[in-house]
Amino acid sequence: MNSKIPEEIVERAHQGKSTKEDALVLLEVPPFELFRFADELRDLAAGDTVTYVVNRNINFTSRCVGTCGFCAFRTNNGKVMSIEEIMEKVREADKAKATEVCIQGGLLPDVGLDFYQGIVEAIKAEFPEMHIHSFSPMEVYHASRISEIPVKEALRRLKRSGLDTMPGTAAEILSDRVRKIICPSKLKTAEWIEVVKQAHAAGIPTTATMMYGHVETPEERIDHMLIIRDIQKETEGITEFVPLPFMPYNNPVGEKMIREGRYATPGLEDLKIYAVSRILLHGYVDNIQASWVKLGKKLAQFSLYCGVNDLGGTLMEESISRSAGACHGEMITVDELEWMIHGAGRIPKERTTLYGGAHELASRNHRRTAGCGAYE
């Protein structure tokens, strides 16, 4: 192992010009040297504030026509919530002082865009201040095809109905080689990119995720991060990057891995992914989020020293990871989240979905002085 990060790699990272080759070198340096560097860049981008959002997940159906081999949530005949049932969960979220609802579901065979617009319009009619962070790029792509309208028009209609932001899920690994193995019927890499770019053009910011730890190579993980960086350079519409370790239980891809003696990614590997993502995305995506549901609370807390500055949401309900074997709970209280953050020596701050937080101005000023043109 190299004992020190080469100075030219450090310099390129500070300039927002890290390369694929740089990332491969960084994966080979001693882990705590990598973590130290990622933590330095985290401090520049976000300071000592660690953010979280009070939100609720609502998965309105497990019924899905998809064939993703990594999914433990999909069923052929699951119940589809009515709009009133969805609204009851939104009311519970409002009572719990949530500022965001995150709504996603399986791909229904004969349900077009009207269904999704109906959900958004019902929420906004009763709770106009509730932020609606909903519908993956795959859901929008699927609904637009059912409704026989272009994705661009589907997004325009959703925006008009009241959709505020979209989760950048369904990304998995942005490699068609990988997608052909784990999700052959899902939208291809270029299609995912196009939906996300069209969302940004329509005034709908998105997150960006990466589900890693199955059949992809280290190079494909890095390529994925660089694709996210390229999108952000062009659109400035990505609010956060969320690496998600694959849960290998109760699904065909994971069952095959376990038979071969491969299990969920080791914690050290997870932390290296967070650190490398901070370095590669420096100057473009300020917010790197750790999933306490997937990592567990203690590892998520330690990730705050590996480039992470956000711990996601309180959730209230998390069905998809749980069905794939995640055992760290479905919800977390604000008190416990803040206890975790204080325990890491950081400053907790509740944020909005769009990161209306105390570090926002300092973050923008840093990017200006770094010579980067991407502003949130």
mmCIF file of C-alpha atoms in Angstrom:
data_model
loop_
_atom_site.group_PDB
_atom_site.id
_atom_site.type_symbol
_atom_site.label_atom_id
_atom_site.label_comp_id
_atom_site.label_asym_id
_atom_site.label_seq_id
_atom_site.Cartn_x
_atom_site.Cartn_y
_atom_site.Cartn_z
ATOM 1 C CA MET A 1 0.000 0.000 0.000
ATOM 2 C CA ASN A 2 1.081 3.566 -0.636
ATOM 3 C CA SER A 3 1.728 5.382 2.633
ATOM 4 C CA LYS A 4 0.754 8.792 1.341
ATOM 5 C CA ILE A 5 -1.667 10.301 -1.153
ATOM 6 C CA PRO A 6 0.351 11.760 -4.061
ATOM 7 C CA GLU A 7 0.392 15.555 -4.015
ATOM 8 C CA GLU A 8 -0.883 15.845 -7.591
ATOM 9 C CA ILE A 9 -3.990 13.806 -6.653
ATOM 10 C CA VAL A 10 -4.603 16.083 -3.671
ATOM 11 C CA GLU A 11 -4.249 19.142 -5.886
ATOM 12 C CA ARG A 12 -6.618 17.832 -8.575
ATOM 13 C CA ALA A 13 -9.201 16.956 -5.926
ATOM 14 C CA HIS A 14 -9.127 20.480 -4.504
ATOM 15 C CA GLN A 15 -9.623 21.813 -8.035
ATOM 16 C CA GLY A 16 -12.585 19.485 -8.696
ATOM 17 C CA LYS A 17 -10.598 17.647 -11.374
ATOM 18 C CA SER A 18 -10.088 14.179 -9.884
ATOM 19 C CA THR A 19 -9.745 11.441 -12.501
ATOM 20 C CA LYS A 20 -10.719 7.794 -12.662
ATOM 21 C CA GLU A 21 -7.059 6.893 -12.272
ATOM 22 C CA ASP A 22 -6.863 9.070 -9.161
ATOM 23 C CA ALA A 23 -9.790 7.217 -7.623
ATOM 24 C CA LEU A 24 -8.200 3.823 -8.288
ATOM 25 C CA VAL A 25 -5.025 4.993 -6.559
ATOM 26 C CA LEU A 26 -7.023 6.332 -3.613
ATOM 27 C CA LEU A 27 -8.654 2.945 -3.105
ATOM 28 C CA GLU A 28 -5.186 1.503 -2.472
ATOM 29 C CA VAL A 29 -3.910 4.008 0.090
ATOM 30 C CA PRO A 30 -4.209 3.137 3.811
ATOM 31 C CA PRO A 31 -7.896 3.574 4.704
ATOM 32 C CA PHE A 32 -7.429 6.132 7.449
ATOM 33 C CA GLU A 33 -5.258 8.260 5.177
ATOM 34 C CA LEU A 34 -8.118 8.197 2.640
ATOM 35 C CA PHE A 35 -10.673 9.007 5.337
ATOM 36 C CA ARG A 36 -8.565 11.910 6.615
ATOM 37 C CA PHE A 37 -8.412 13.482 3.162
ATOM 38 C CA ALA A 38 -12.152 13.006 2.532
ATOM 39 C CA ASP A 39 -12.855 14.548 5.937
ATOM 40 C CA GLU A 40 -10.716 17.572 5.015
ATOM 41 C CA LEU A 41 -12.773 18.118 1.840
ATOM 42 C CA ARG A 42 -16.002 17.604 3.808
ATOM 43 C CA ASP A 43 -14.924 20.382 6.143
ATOM 44 C CA LEU A 44 -14.312 22.722 3.197
ATOM 45 C CA ALA A 45 -17.672 21.947 1.600
ATOM 46 C CA ALA A 46 -19.981 21.670 4.594
ATOM 47 C CA GLY A 47 -18.152 22.616 7.759
ATOM 48 C CA ASP A 48 -18.947 20.787 10.996
ATOM 49 C CA THR A 49 -22.712 20.856 10.468
ATOM 50 C CA VAL A 50 -24.360 17.460 9.927
ATOM 51 C CA THR A 51 -27.835 17.696 8.482
ATOM 52 C CA TYR A 52 -30.950 15.539 8.485
ATOM 53 C CA VAL A 53 -34.544 15.889 7.331
ATOM 54 C CA VAL A 54 -37.733 14.975 9.186
ATOM 55 C CA ASN A 55 -39.603 12.938 6.616
ATOM 56 C CA ARG A 56 -41.774 9.930 5.933
ATOM 57 C CA ASN A 57 -41.396 7.182 3.360
ATOM 58 C CA ILE A 58 -44.577 5.940 1.718
ATOM 59 C CA ASN A 59 -44.298 2.878 -0.530
ATOM 60 C CA PHE A 60 -47.760 2.746 -2.090
ATOM 61 C CA THR A 61 -47.494 -0.727 -3.612
ATOM 62 C CA SER A 62 -45.167 -3.711 -3.844
ATOM 63 C CA ARG A 63 -46.870 -4.841 -7.049
ATOM 64 C CA CYS A 64 -44.457 -4.472 -9.950
ATOM 65 C CA VAL A 65 -43.982 -5.650 -13.515
ATOM 66 C CA GLY A 66 -40.222 -5.202 -13.211
ATOM 67 C CA THR A 67 -37.750 -8.083 -13.178
ATOM 68 C CA CYS A 68 -34.936 -6.654 -11.035
ATOM 69 C CA GLY A 69 -32.912 -9.502 -9.578
ATOM 70 C CA PHE A 70 -31.836 -7.467 -6.540
ATOM 71 C CA CYS A 71 -35.354 -6.629 -5.342
ATOM 72 C CA ALA A 72 -36.889 -8.341 -2.321
ATOM 73 C CA PHE A 73 -39.858 -5.965 -2.202
ATOM 74 C CA ARG A 74 -41.617 -6.788 -5.500
ATOM 75 C CA THR A 75 -44.762 -8.932 -5.594
ATOM 76 C CA ASN A 76 -47.104 -9.914 -8.400
ATOM 77 C CA ASN A 77 -50.319 -9.093 -6.586
ATOM 78 C CA GLY A 78 -49.533 -6.639 -3.818
ATOM 79 C CA LYS A 79 -52.112 -4.143 -2.637
ATOM 80 C CA VAL A 80 -52.156 -0.677 -4.177
ATOM 81 C CA MET A 81 -52.941 2.056 -1.660
ATOM 82 C CA SER A 82 -55.796 4.360 -2.484
ATOM 83 C CA ILE A 83 -55.162 8.083 -2.478
ATOM 84 C CA GLU A 84 -57.076 8.325 0.794
ATOM 85 C CA GLU A 85 -54.811 5.688 2.370
ATOM 86 C CA ILE A 86 -51.769 7.609 1.164
ATOM 87 C CA MET A 87 -53.260 10.808 2.569
ATOM 88 C CA GLU A 88 -53.719 9.194 5.963
ATOM 89 C CA LYS A 89 -49.991 8.502 6.064
ATOM 90 C CA VAL A 90 -49.277 12.083 4.991
ATOM 91 C CA ARG A 91 -51.483 13.314 7.840
ATOM 92 C CA GLU A 92 -49.481 11.181 10.273
ATOM 93 C CA ALA A 93 -46.289 12.669 8.835
ATOM 94 C CA ASP A 94 -47.645 16.179 9.304
ATOM 95 C CA LYS A 95 -48.535 15.427 12.933
ATOM 96 C CA ALA A 96 -44.962 14.204 13.436
ATOM 97 C CA LYS A 97 -43.727 17.578 12.088
ATOM 98 C CA ALA A 98 -42.290 16.059 8.918
ATOM 99 C CA THR A 99 -41.420 18.557 6.215
ATOM 100 C CA GLU A 100 -41.105 15.957 3.449
ATOM 101 C CA VAL A 101 -42.889 12.885 2.160
ATOM 102 C CA CYS A 102 -40.995 10.502 -0.097
ATOM 103 C CA ILE A 103 -43.408 8.423 -2.168
ATOM 104 C CA GLN A 104 -42.375 5.532 -4.419
ATOM 105 C CA GLY A 105 -43.881 2.242 -5.497
ATOM 106 C CA GLY A 106 -43.670 -0.646 -7.908
ATOM 107 C CA LEU A 107 -44.352 -0.317 -11.619
ATOM 108 C CA LEU A 108 -48.027 -1.000 -12.218
ATOM 109 C CA PRO A 109 -48.956 -2.530 -15.582
ATOM 110 C CA ASP A 110 -51.785 -0.211 -16.551
ATOM 111 C CA VAL A 111 -51.341 2.928 -14.433
ATOM 112 C CA GLY A 112 -50.301 6.062 -16.228
ATOM 113 C CA LEU A 113 -49.335 9.557 -15.214
ATOM 114 C CA ASP A 114 -52.810 10.546 -13.977
ATOM 115 C CA PHE A 115 -52.367 8.307 -10.932
ATOM 116 C CA TYR A 116 -49.122 10.039 -9.930
ATOM 117 C CA GLN A 117 -50.539 13.491 -10.552
ATOM 118 C CA GLY A 118 -53.558 12.590 -8.431
ATOM 119 C CA ILE A 119 -51.333 11.722 -5.469
ATOM 120 C CA VAL A 120 -49.384 14.970 -5.722
ATOM 121 C CA GLU A 121 -52.468 17.135 -6.178
ATOM 122 C CA ALA A 122 -54.249 15.547 -3.213
ATOM 123 C CA ILE A 123 -51.276 16.203 -0.927
ATOM 124 C CA LYS A 124 -50.821 19.802 -2.062
ATOM 125 C CA ALA A 125 -54.554 20.512 -1.684
ATOM 126 C CA GLU A 126 -54.453 19.590 2.011
ATOM 127 C CA PHE A 127 -50.826 20.324 2.855
ATOM 128 C CA PRO A 128 -49.514 22.981 0.472
ATOM 129 C CA GLU A 129 -46.305 23.416 2.502
ATOM 130 C CA MET A 130 -45.413 19.704 2.551
ATOM 131 C CA HIS A 131 -42.424 19.014 0.293
ATOM 132 C CA ILE A 132 -43.163 16.171 -2.120
ATOM 133 C CA HIS A 133 -39.979 14.244 -2.930
ATOM 134 C CA SER A 134 -41.349 11.430 -5.022
ATOM 135 C CA PHE A 135 -41.280 9.043 -7.993
ATOM 136 C CA SER A 136 -38.056 7.577 -9.294
ATOM 137 C CA PRO A 137 -36.780 8.152 -12.841
ATOM 138 C CA MET A 138 -37.989 4.624 -13.627
ATOM 139 C CA GLU A 139 -41.502 5.388 -12.394
ATOM 140 C CA VAL A 140 -41.664 8.556 -14.487
ATOM 141 C CA TYR A 141 -40.269 6.745 -17.527
ATOM 142 C CA HIS A 142 -42.771 3.901 -17.105
ATOM 143 C CA ALA A 143 -45.767 6.194 -16.520
ATOM 144 C CA SER A 144 -44.896 8.309 -19.557
ATOM 145 C CA ARG A 145 -44.854 5.202 -21.744
ATOM 146 C CA ILE A 146 -48.198 3.988 -20.352
ATOM 147 C CA SER A 147 -49.679 7.448 -20.979
ATOM 148 C CA GLU A 148 -47.991 7.641 -24.402
ATOM 149 C CA ILE A 149 -46.429 11.025 -23.779
ATOM 150 C CA PRO A 150 -42.765 12.124 -23.815
ATOM 151 C CA VAL A 151 -40.856 12.070 -20.536
ATOM 152 C CA LYS A 152 -40.369 15.828 -20.864
ATOM 153 C CA GLU A 153 -44.142 16.361 -20.914
ATOM 154 C CA ALA A 154 -44.688 13.929 -18.035
ATOM 155 C CA LEU A 155 -42.256 15.877 -15.893
ATOM 156 C CA ARG A 156 -43.823 19.187 -16.880
ATOM 157 C CA ARG A 157 -47.238 17.907 -15.775
ATOM 158 C CA LEU A 158 -45.888 16.532 -12.489
ATOM 159 C CA LYS A 159 -44.212 19.847 -11.757
ATOM 160 C CA ARG A 160 -47.452 21.683 -12.483
ATOM 161 C CA SER A 161 -49.334 19.300 -10.165
ATOM 162 C CA GLY A 162 -46.950 20.130 -7.329
ATOM 163 C CA LEU A 163 -44.035 17.688 -7.441
ATOM 164 C CA ASP A 164 -41.111 19.447 -5.747
ATOM 165 C CA THR A 165 -38.138 17.079 -6.121
ATOM 166 C CA MET A 166 -37.403 13.520 -7.258
ATOM 167 C CA PRO A 167 -35.299 10.798 -5.633
ATOM 168 C CA GLY A 168 -32.484 9.820 -7.981
ATOM 169 C CA THR A 169 -33.072 6.144 -7.388
ATOM 170 C CA ALA A 170 -33.273 3.368 -10.025
ATOM 171 C CA ALA A 171 -29.668 4.306 -10.827
ATOM 172 C CA GLU A 172 -28.199 1.122 -9.314
ATOM 173 C CA ILE A 173 -24.866 1.131 -11.210
ATOM 174 C CA LEU A 174 -24.850 3.289 -14.321
ATOM 175 C CA SER A 175 -23.301 0.617 -16.515
ATOM 176 C CA ASP A 176 -25.304 -1.230 -19.140
ATOM 177 C CA ARG A 177 -23.177 -4.343 -18.564
ATOM 178 C CA VAL A 178 -24.275 -4.408 -14.927
ATOM 179 C CA ARG A 179 -27.874 -3.433 -15.666
ATOM 180 C CA LYS A 180 -28.227 -6.275 -18.166
ATOM 181 C CA ILE A 181 -27.408 -8.694 -15.340
ATOM 182 C CA ILE A 182 -29.327 -7.252 -12.394
ATOM 183 C CA CYS A 183 -32.211 -5.282 -13.957
ATOM 184 C CA PRO A 184 -32.542 -6.099 -17.682
ATOM 185 C CA SER A 185 -36.014 -4.582 -18.085
ATOM 186 C CA LYS A 186 -35.122 -1.322 -16.378
ATOM 187 C CA LEU A 187 -34.253 1.868 -18.218
ATOM 188 C CA LYS A 188 -30.722 1.897 -19.596
ATOM 189 C CA THR A 189 -27.921 4.157 -18.393
ATOM 190 C CA ALA A 190 -28.496 6.803 -21.084
ATOM 191 C CA GLU A 191 -32.254 6.763 -20.397
ATOM 192 C CA TRP A 192 -31.723 7.283 -16.651
ATOM 193 C CA ILE A 193 -29.395 10.179 -17.376
ATOM 194 C CA GLU A 194 -31.903 11.722 -19.778
ATOM 195 C CA VAL A 195 -34.817 11.501 -17.309
ATOM 196 C CA VAL A 196 -32.709 13.164 -14.611
ATOM 197 C CA LYS A 197 -31.534 15.916 -16.942
ATOM 198 C CA GLN A 198 -35.100 16.498 -18.133
ATOM 199 C CA ALA A 199 -36.245 16.729 -14.506
ATOM 200 C CA HIS A 200 -33.648 19.385 -13.808
ATOM 201 C CA ALA A 201 -34.673 21.260 -16.961
ATOM 202 C CA ALA A 202 -38.287 21.183 -15.729
ATOM 203 C CA GLY A 203 -37.270 22.752 -12.419
ATOM 204 C CA ILE A 204 -37.347 19.498 -10.434
ATOM 205 C CA PRO A 205 -34.078 18.915 -8.536
ATOM 206 C CA THR A 206 -33.085 15.318 -7.785
ATOM 207 C CA THR A 207 -30.822 13.337 -5.539
ATOM 208 C CA ALA A 208 -28.439 10.761 -7.031
ATOM 209 C CA THR A 209 -27.905 7.266 -5.673
ATOM 210 C CA MET A 210 -25.560 4.355 -6.317
ATOM 211 C CA MET A 211 -26.400 0.803 -5.235
ATOM 212 C CA TYR A 212 -23.088 -1.034 -5.056
ATOM 213 C CA GLY A 213 -21.736 -4.348 -3.812
ATOM 214 C CA HIS A 214 -23.175 -6.948 -6.212
ATOM 215 C CA VAL A 215 -21.759 -7.660 -9.697
ATOM 216 C CA GLU A 216 -20.043 -4.370 -10.509
ATOM 217 C CA THR A 217 -16.296 -3.690 -10.580
ATOM 218 C CA PRO A 218 -14.472 -0.899 -8.712
ATOM 219 C CA GLU A 219 -13.990 0.806 -12.074
ATOM 220 C CA GLU A 220 -17.746 0.769 -12.724
ATOM 221 C CA ARG A 221 -18.406 2.346 -9.333
ATOM 222 C CA ILE A 222 -15.995 5.151 -10.182
ATOM 223 C CA ASP A 223 -17.519 5.591 -13.648
ATOM 224 C CA HIS A 224 -20.919 5.954 -11.959
ATOM 225 C CA MET A 225 -19.651 8.756 -9.712
ATOM 226 C CA LEU A 226 -18.071 10.538 -12.656
ATOM 227 C CA ILE A 227 -21.364 10.339 -14.584
ATOM 228 C CA ILE A 228 -23.072 12.018 -11.630
ATOM 229 C CA ARG A 229 -20.371 14.698 -11.652
ATOM 230 C CA ASP A 230 -20.859 15.276 -15.393
ATOM 231 C CA ILE A 231 -24.624 15.658 -14.944
ATOM 232 C CA GLN A 232 -24.070 18.160 -12.142
ATOM 233 C CA LYS A 233 -21.604 20.152 -14.238
ATOM 234 C CA GLU A 234 -24.297 20.493 -16.898
ATOM 235 C CA THR A 235 -27.490 20.977 -14.859
ATOM 236 C CA GLU A 236 -26.564 21.909 -11.259
ATOM 237 C CA GLY A 237 -29.713 20.043 -10.221
ATOM 238 C CA ILE A 238 -28.398 17.310 -7.891
ATOM 239 C CA THR A 239 -28.853 18.026 -4.180
ATOM 240 C CA GLU A 240 -26.948 15.063 -2.705
ATOM 241 C CA PHE A 241 -25.164 11.811 -3.525
ATOM 242 C CA VAL A 242 -26.261 8.700 -1.631
ATOM 243 C CA PRO A 243 -24.171 5.513 -1.892
ATOM 244 C CA LEU A 244 -26.334 2.523 -0.929
ATOM 245 C CA PRO A 245 -24.756 -0.833 -0.066
ATOM 246 C CA PHE A 246 -26.589 -3.778 -1.647
ATOM 247 C CA MET A 247 -28.600 -5.933 0.753
ATOM 248 C CA PRO A 248 -28.051 -9.536 -0.474
ATOM 249 C CA TYR A 249 -30.902 -11.258 1.331
ATOM 250 C CA ASN A 250 -34.215 -12.529 -0.028
ATOM 251 C CA ASN A 251 -33.413 -11.741 -3.660
ATOM 252 C CA PRO A 252 -31.957 -13.757 -6.575
ATOM 253 C CA VAL A 253 -28.788 -11.696 -7.099
ATOM 254 C CA GLY A 254 -27.955 -11.865 -3.398
ATOM 255 C CA GLU A 255 -28.767 -15.560 -3.097
ATOM 256 C CA LYS A 256 -26.292 -16.325 -5.888
ATOM 257 C CA MET A 257 -23.645 -14.199 -4.177
ATOM 258 C CA ILE A 258 -24.140 -15.989 -0.859
ATOM 259 C CA ARG A 259 -23.866 -19.399 -2.527
ATOM 260 C CA GLU A 260 -20.498 -18.225 -3.860
ATOM 261 C CA GLY A 261 -19.393 -17.184 -0.387
ATOM 262 C CA ARG A 262 -19.854 -13.428 -0.928
ATOM 263 C CA TYR A 263 -21.949 -11.408 1.479
ATOM 264 C CA ALA A 264 -22.792 -7.764 2.076
ATOM 265 C CA THR A 265 -19.898 -5.341 1.627
ATOM 266 C CA PRO A 266 -17.540 -5.093 4.623
ATOM 267 C CA GLY A 267 -17.889 -1.900 6.632
ATOM 268 C CA LEU A 268 -14.408 -0.713 5.685
ATOM 269 C CA GLU A 269 -15.300 -0.997 1.994
ATOM 270 C CA ASP A 270 -18.490 1.006 2.586
ATOM 271 C CA LEU A 271 -16.525 3.790 4.257
ATOM 272 C CA LYS A 272 -14.023 3.885 1.386
ATOM 273 C CA ILE A 273 -16.919 4.353 -1.066
ATOM 274 C CA TYR A 274 -18.163 7.368 0.906
ATOM 275 C CA ALA A 275 -14.675 8.822 1.065
ATOM 276 C CA VAL A 276 -13.960 8.392 -2.649
ATOM 277 C CA SER A 277 -17.344 9.871 -3.575
ATOM 278 C CA ARG A 278 -16.577 12.965 -1.484
ATOM 279 C CA ILE A 279 -13.245 13.369 -3.265
ATOM 280 C CA LEU A 280 -14.520 12.773 -6.810
ATOM 281 C CA LEU A 281 -17.549 15.045 -6.372
ATOM 282 C CA HIS A 282 -15.738 17.847 -4.552
ATOM 283 C CA GLY A 283 -16.745 21.240 -5.873
ATOM 284 C CA TYR A 284 -19.923 19.931 -7.503
ATOM 285 C CA VAL A 285 -22.077 17.918 -5.093
ATOM 286 C CA ASP A 286 -21.577 19.283 -1.590
ATOM 287 C CA ASN A 287 -23.761 16.802 0.252
ATOM 288 C CA ILE A 288 -22.772 13.155 0.722
ATOM 289 C CA GLN A 289 -25.435 11.198 2.571
ATOM 290 C CA ALA A 290 -25.049 7.983 4.560
ATOM 291 C CA SER A 291 -27.981 5.604 4.941
ATOM 292 C CA TRP A 292 -28.291 4.641 8.599
ATOM 293 C CA VAL A 293 -30.877 2.045 7.543
ATOM 294 C CA LYS A 294 -28.338 0.177 5.442
ATOM 295 C CA LEU A 295 -25.097 0.897 7.309
ATOM 296 C CA GLY A 296 -26.420 0.708 10.828
ATOM 297 C CA LYS A 297 -26.313 3.623 13.217
ATOM 298 C CA LYS A 298 -22.777 3.175 14.533
ATOM 299 C CA LEU A 299 -21.143 2.824 11.115
ATOM 300 C CA ALA A 300 -23.236 5.731 9.820
ATOM 301 C CA GLN A 301 -21.927 7.791 12.739
ATOM 302 C CA PHE A 302 -18.326 6.871 11.897
ATOM 303 C CA SER A 303 -18.933 7.765 8.232
ATOM 304 C CA LEU A 304 -19.076 11.392 9.398
ATOM 305 C CA TYR A 305 -15.262 11.152 9.521
ATOM 306 C CA CYS A 306 -15.095 9.689 5.999
ATOM 307 C CA GLY A 307 -16.581 12.526 3.959
ATOM 308 C CA VAL A 308 -20.261 12.307 4.955
ATOM 309 C CA ASN A 309 -22.161 15.416 6.080
ATOM 310 C CA ASP A 310 -25.788 14.224 5.997
ATOM 311 C CA LEU A 311 -27.617 11.330 7.673
ATOM 312 C CA GLY A 312 -30.779 11.388 5.566
ATOM 313 C CA GLY A 313 -34.209 11.268 7.139
ATOM 314 C CA THR A 314 -36.183 10.005 10.090
ATOM 315 C CA LEU A 315 -38.207 7.939 7.550
ATOM 316 C CA MET A 316 -41.023 6.722 9.894
ATOM 317 C CA GLU A 317 -41.457 3.733 7.581
ATOM 318 C CA GLU A 318 -38.888 1.898 5.430
ATOM 319 C CA SER A 319 -40.131 -1.195 3.642
ATOM 320 C CA ILE A 320 -37.739 -1.804 0.754
ATOM 321 C CA SER A 321 -34.439 -2.195 2.627
ATOM 322 C CA ARG A 322 -36.152 -4.153 5.408
ATOM 323 C CA SER A 323 -37.503 -6.700 2.937
ATOM 324 C CA ALA A 324 -33.942 -7.231 1.631
ATOM 325 C CA GLY A 325 -32.550 -7.964 5.076
ATOM 326 C CA ALA A 326 -31.707 -4.572 6.593
ATOM 327 C CA CYS A 327 -32.119 -4.915 10.354
ATOM 328 C CA HIS A 328 -31.364 -1.439 11.674
ATOM 329 C CA GLY A 329 -34.949 -0.250 12.004
ATOM 330 C CA GLU A 330 -37.543 1.634 9.981
ATOM 331 C CA MET A 331 -37.457 4.959 11.761
ATOM 332 C CA ILE A 332 -35.260 7.063 13.984
ATOM 333 C CA THR A 333 -36.204 9.961 16.214
ATOM 334 C CA VAL A 334 -34.746 13.436 15.908
ATOM 335 C CA ASP A 335 -33.378 13.067 19.437
ATOM 336 C CA GLU A 336 -31.444 9.917 18.519
ATOM 337 C CA LEU A 337 -30.131 11.373 15.269
ATOM 338 C CA GLU A 338 -28.891 14.457 17.100
ATOM 339 C CA TRP A 339 -27.384 12.272 19.825
ATOM 340 C CA MET A 340 -25.438 10.355 17.148
ATOM 341 C CA ILE A 341 -24.217 13.598 15.559
ATOM 342 C CA HIS A 342 -23.212 15.181 18.888
ATOM 343 C CA GLY A 343 -21.442 11.907 19.738
ATOM 344 C CA ALA A 344 -19.300 12.341 16.630
ATOM 345 C CA GLY A 345 -18.329 15.846 17.739
ATOM 346 C CA ARG A 346 -20.415 17.524 15.051
ATOM 347 C CA ILE A 347 -23.260 20.045 15.014
ATOM 348 C CA PRO A 348 -26.714 18.669 14.128
ATOM 349 C CA LYS A 349 -29.105 20.735 12.043
ATOM 350 C CA GLU A 350 -32.508 19.903 10.668
ATOM 351 C CA ARG A 351 -32.650 20.809 6.978
ATOM 352 C CA THR A 352 -35.185 21.132 4.224
ATOM 353 C CA THR A 353 -35.143 18.760 1.263
ATOM 354 C CA LEU A 354 -33.267 21.420 -0.713
ATOM 355 C CA TYR A 355 -30.651 21.798 2.033
ATOM 356 C CA GLY A 356 -31.819 25.104 3.382
ATOM 357 C CA GLY A 357 -29.164 24.882 6.093
ATOM 358 C CA ALA A 358 -26.627 27.030 7.875
ATOM 359 C CA HIS A 359 -23.717 25.896 5.709
ATOM 360 C CA GLU A 360 -25.357 26.822 2.404
ATOM 361 C CA LEU A 361 -23.789 30.270 1.964
ATOM 362 C CA ALA A 362 -20.313 29.140 3.015
ATOM 363 C CA SER A 363 -20.591 26.219 0.595
ATOM 364 C CA ARG A 364 -21.448 28.478 -2.324
ATOM 365 C CA ASN A 365 -18.639 30.863 -1.460
ATOM 366 C CA HIS A 366 -16.175 27.970 -1.377
ATOM 367 C CA ARG A 367 -17.167 26.857 -4.857
ATOM 368 C CA ARG A 368 -16.702 30.355 -6.190
ATOM 369 C CA THR A 369 -13.197 30.621 -4.732
ATOM 370 C CA ALA A 370 -12.377 27.123 -6.039
ATOM 371 C CA GLY A 371 -13.228 28.279 -9.539
ATOM 372 C CA CYS A 372 -16.097 25.830 -10.033
ATOM 373 C CA GLY A 373 -19.176 26.981 -11.892
ATOM 374 C CA ALA A 374 -21.788 24.642 -10.396
ATOM 375 C CA TYR A 375 -24.146 26.279 -7.932
ATOM 376 C CA GLU A 376 -27.149 24.699 -6.287
#
